[in-house]
Amino acid sequence: MGEFELIERVFARRAAAVPPRAGIALGIGDDCALLAAPPPETQLAVSTDMLVEGRHFFPEVAPNALGHKALAVNLSDLAAMGAEPLAFTLALALPPERARDADWLDAFADGLMALAQAYRCALIGGDTTAGPLAISITVFGYLPRGQALRRDGARAGDDLWVSGALGDARLALEALRNRIVLSPAQQAQARQRLERPTPRIALGQALRGVASSCIDLSDGLAGDLGHVLHASDVGARINADVVASLLQTPAPVTAQQRYAYTLAGGDDYELIFTAPPNRRAQVETAARQAATPVTRIGGITAMPGLALHDAAGRALAGSFAGFDHFA
Ligand code: ADP
Ligand code: MG
C-alpha cells in the first residue's frame, strides 16, 4: 500500500463515515482542513500528545487498544479543561512492516475511530511518514469563553477531589514487567485501565462553573497535583488511605505498593480538581450527571507542599513525585 492509498483506505474512508458536524468546513483531502470561526463567546481549546513505541507503549500492544489510547489521552486533556471535543489531526510515523500490515492498520484505525465516533470528534487531517512507530494527535475543542478549568485556580480551603479509580494502570505495567503476579482475571481488569483509558469528557464539562482548578492524571497523582499547587501557589493535604482505596483491581499488593501505585502510578487519565466546600452538593450533582464517581481525598492549604497522612491522621513519610520523562 502506498502512502496515498493508505491514507485514503485506512483513514479518509473511516473519517468520512463519521456524520459531519457544524464547525468543520473541510476535512481530509486538501492541503489544510478548514474550521469555521468558533461561535461568539466561544474559545477553541487545542492540545497535542505524542505516543512513542517503547516509551509509551509496548511494541506488541494490540493495535485496536493503541488507536483507542492515542486519542483517549488527547481527549483527556480536553476533559481537564472542561472542553467539548470538536476535531483532531493525526500525525503517524510507521515502520515499513506496519505500513504493509493491513490487519494491524485496520485494527488501529478501528480503535481510534470508535472513540472518535463516541465523542463526535472528527478526524480532519494529518500526516503519514515512514519512521519508528510514533503517533501524534492534536485535538480541538470548544469552551464557553472564560470558563476553562485551569491549573491556577486552587485556593486554600478548597476540597480536593479525584474521579474514578487510581493505580490500576501501574499495576498492569508491573504485571507486564513480571514484577508482580496477577490472576488472569486481575490482569485483564488492570490491563483494561492501562490500555483503554476513559477520557472524563462529561465530568469535565459538568464541572465548569463548579471546580476552581482541574488537571488530568497522566504522570501520577502526586506529580500532576504538584503542577496545580505550583500554578496556584498553594499546598495540599491528602488522606493517602482514601487514595489507596481507589485501586480497583483486587490484587495481592503490599500497603506500600498500594500507596505507590495510587499516588504515583501514572496513566490513570482521571481528573483531579478542587472546589470550595460550599459546592460539595454541586460536585456530587456534576458527578451524577456525568455518571462518573468522584472521591474527596483532601484539601488545599496555604502552606506550600504536599502533606500525606493516613486514615488515623498520622503523617506519612516518603516522596511520591510523578513520572518525569527526562529525570
Ligand atoms: P501534504 O503533502 O500537503 O502534507 P499529504 O499527502 O500528507 O499532504 O496528505 C494528504 C491529505 O491527507 C491531507 O488532507 C492530510 O491532512 C491527510 N492526511 C495525511 N495523513 C493522514 C492521517 N494519518 N490521518 C488523516 N489524514 C491524513
Ligand atoms: Mg503531509
CSV table of N, CA, C and O and ligand atoms in Angstrom, one decimal, residues 3-4 6-8 11-12 15 27-33 88-92 108 112 123-129, ligand 1:
chain,number,residue,atom,x,y,z
A,3,GLU,N,1.6,5.5,0.2
A,3,GLU,CA,1.2,6.4,1.2
A,3,GLU,C,-0.2,7.0,1.0
A,3,GLU,O,-1.1,7.0,1.9
A,4,PHE,N,-0.5,7.3,-0.3
A,4,PHE,CA,-1.8,7.9,-0.5
A,4,PHE,C,-3.0,6.9,-0.4
A,4,PHE,O,-4.1,7.2,0.1
A,6,LEU,N,-2.9,4.3,1.5
A,6,LEU,CA,-3.0,4.1,2.9
A,6,LEU,C,-3.9,5.1,3.6
A,6,LEU,O,-4.8,4.8,4.3
A,7,ILE,N,-3.6,6.4,3.3
A,7,ILE,CA,-4.3,7.5,3.9
A,7,ILE,C,-5.8,7.3,3.5
A,7,ILE,O,-6.7,7.4,4.4
A,8,GLU,N,-6.0,7.1,2.2
A,8,GLU,CA,-7.4,7.0,1.7
A,8,GLU,C,-8.1,5.8,2.3
A,8,GLU,O,-9.2,5.9,2.9
A,11,PHE,N,-7.7,5.8,6.6
A,11,PHE,CA,-8.1,6.9,7.5
A,11,PHE,C,-9.2,7.7,6.8
A,11,PHE,O,-10.3,8.0,7.5
A,12,ALA,N,-9.1,8.2,5.6
A,12,ALA,CA,-10.1,9.1,5.0
A,12,ALA,C,-11.4,8.4,4.9
A,12,ALA,O,-12.4,9.0,5.2
A,15,ALA,N,-13.0,8.3,8.3
A,15,ALA,CA,-13.3,9.7,8.8
A,15,ALA,C,-14.6,10.1,8.1
A,15,ALA,O,-15.4,10.8,8.7
A,27,GLY,N,-12.6,18.7,5.6
A,27,GLY,CA,-11.8,17.7,6.3
A,27,GLY,C,-10.6,17.3,5.5
A,27,GLY,O,-10.0,18.0,4.8
A,28,ILE,N,-10.4,15.9,5.5
A,28,ILE,CA,-9.2,15.4,4.9
A,28,ILE,C,-9.2,15.6,3.4
A,28,ILE,O,-10.3,15.5,2.8
A,29,GLY,N,-8.1,15.8,2.7
A,29,GLY,CA,-8.0,15.8,1.3
A,29,GLY,C,-7.3,17.0,0.6
A,29,GLY,O,-6.8,16.9,-0.5
A,30,ASP,N,-7.3,18.1,1.3
A,30,ASP,CA,-6.6,19.2,0.7
A,30,ASP,C,-5.4,19.5,1.5
A,30,ASP,O,-5.0,18.8,2.4
A,31,ASP,N,-4.7,20.7,1.2
A,31,ASP,CA,-3.5,21.0,2.0
A,31,ASP,C,-3.8,21.4,3.4
A,31,ASP,O,-2.9,21.2,4.3
A,32,CYS,N,-5.0,21.9,3.7
A,32,CYS,CA,-5.4,22.3,5.0
A,32,CYS,C,-6.8,21.8,5.2
A,32,CYS,O,-7.6,21.7,4.3
A,33,ALA,N,-7.2,21.5,6.5
A,33,ALA,CA,-8.6,21.4,6.9
A,33,ALA,C,-9.1,22.8,7.1
A,33,ALA,O,-8.3,23.7,7.4
A,88,PHE,N,-9.8,16.4,15.4
A,88,PHE,CA,-8.4,16.1,15.7
A,88,PHE,C,-7.7,15.8,14.4
A,88,PHE,O,-8.3,15.5,13.4
A,89,THR,N,-6.4,16.0,14.5
A,89,THR,CA,-5.5,15.6,13.4
A,89,THR,C,-4.6,14.5,13.9
A,89,THR,O,-4.3,14.4,15.1
A,90,LEU,N,-4.0,13.7,13.0
A,90,LEU,CA,-3.3,12.5,13.3
A,90,LEU,C,-2.0,12.5,12.5
A,90,LEU,O,-2.0,12.4,11.3
A,91,ALA,N,-0.8,12.7,13.2
A,91,ALA,CA,0.5,12.5,12.5
A,91,ALA,C,1.0,11.2,12.9
A,91,ALA,O,1.1,10.9,14.1
A,92,LEU,N,1.4,10.4,11.9
A,92,LEU,CA,1.7,9.0,12.1
A,92,LEU,C,3.1,8.7,11.5
A,92,LEU,O,3.3,8.9,10.3
A,108,PHE,N,-5.9,-0.7,14.3
A,108,PHE,CA,-5.5,0.6,14.9
A,108,PHE,C,-6.6,1.7,14.5
A,108,PHE,O,-7.0,2.4,15.4
A,112,LEU,N,-9.2,3.7,17.1
A,112,LEU,CA,-9.1,5.2,17.1
A,112,LEU,C,-10.5,5.8,16.7
A,112,LEU,O,-11.0,6.7,17.5
A,123,LEU,N,-12.0,13.4,12.5
A,123,LEU,CA,-10.6,13.3,12.0
A,123,LEU,C,-10.5,14.2,10.8
A,123,LEU,O,-11.2,13.9,9.8
A,124,ILE,N,-9.8,15.3,10.9
A,124,ILE,CA,-9.8,16.3,9.8
A,124,ILE,C,-8.5,16.4,9.0
A,124,ILE,O,-8.4,17.2,8.1
A,125,GLY,N,-7.5,15.6,9.4
A,125,GLY,CA,-6.3,15.7,8.6
A,125,GLY,C,-5.2,15.1,9.4
A,125,GLY,O,-5.4,14.5,10.4
A,126,GLY,N,-4.0,15.2,8.8
A,126,GLY,CA,-2.8,14.6,9.5
A,126,GLY,C,-1.6,14.5,8.6
A,126,GLY,O,-1.5,15.2,7.6
A,127,ASP,N,-0.7,13.6,8.9
A,127,ASP,CA,0.5,13.4,8.1
A,127,ASP,C,0.9,12.0,8.3
A,127,ASP,O,0.8,11.4,9.4
A,128,THR,N,1.4,11.4,7.3
A,128,THR,CA,1.8,10.0,7.3
A,128,THR,C,3.2,9.8,6.8
A,128,THR,O,3.5,10.3,5.6
A,129,THR,N,4.1,9.3,7.5
A,129,THR,CA,5.5,9.2,7.1
A,129,THR,C,6.1,7.9,7.6
A,129,THR,O,5.6,7.2,8.5
B,1,ADP,P1,0.8,17.3,2.2
B,1,ADP,O1,1.8,16.7,1.2
B,1,ADP,O2,0.2,18.6,1.8
B,1,ADP,O3,1.3,17.2,3.6
B,1,ADP,P2,-0.4,14.7,2.5
B,1,ADP,O4,-0.2,14.0,1.2
B,1,ADP,O5,0.5,14.5,3.6
B,1,ADP,O6,-0.5,16.3,2.1
B,1,ADP,O7,-1.9,14.5,2.9
B,1,ADP,C1,-3.0,14.5,2.0
B,1,ADP,C2,-4.2,14.7,2.8
B,1,ADP,O8,-4.4,13.6,3.7
B,1,ADP,C3,-4.2,15.9,3.7
B,1,ADP,O9,-5.5,16.4,3.7
B,1,ADP,C4,-3.8,15.4,5.1
B,1,ADP,O10,-4.4,16.2,6.1
B,1,ADP,C5,-4.4,14.0,5.1
B,1,ADP,N1,-3.7,13.0,5.9
B,1,ADP,C6,-2.4,12.6,5.7
B,1,ADP,N2,-2.1,11.7,6.6
B,1,ADP,C7,-3.2,11.5,7.4
B,1,ADP,C8,-3.6,10.7,8.5
B,1,ADP,N3,-2.7,9.8,9.1
B,1,ADP,N4,-4.8,10.8,9.0
B,1,ADP,C9,-5.7,11.6,8.5
B,1,ADP,N5,-5.5,12.4,7.5
B,1,ADP,C10,-4.2,12.4,6.9
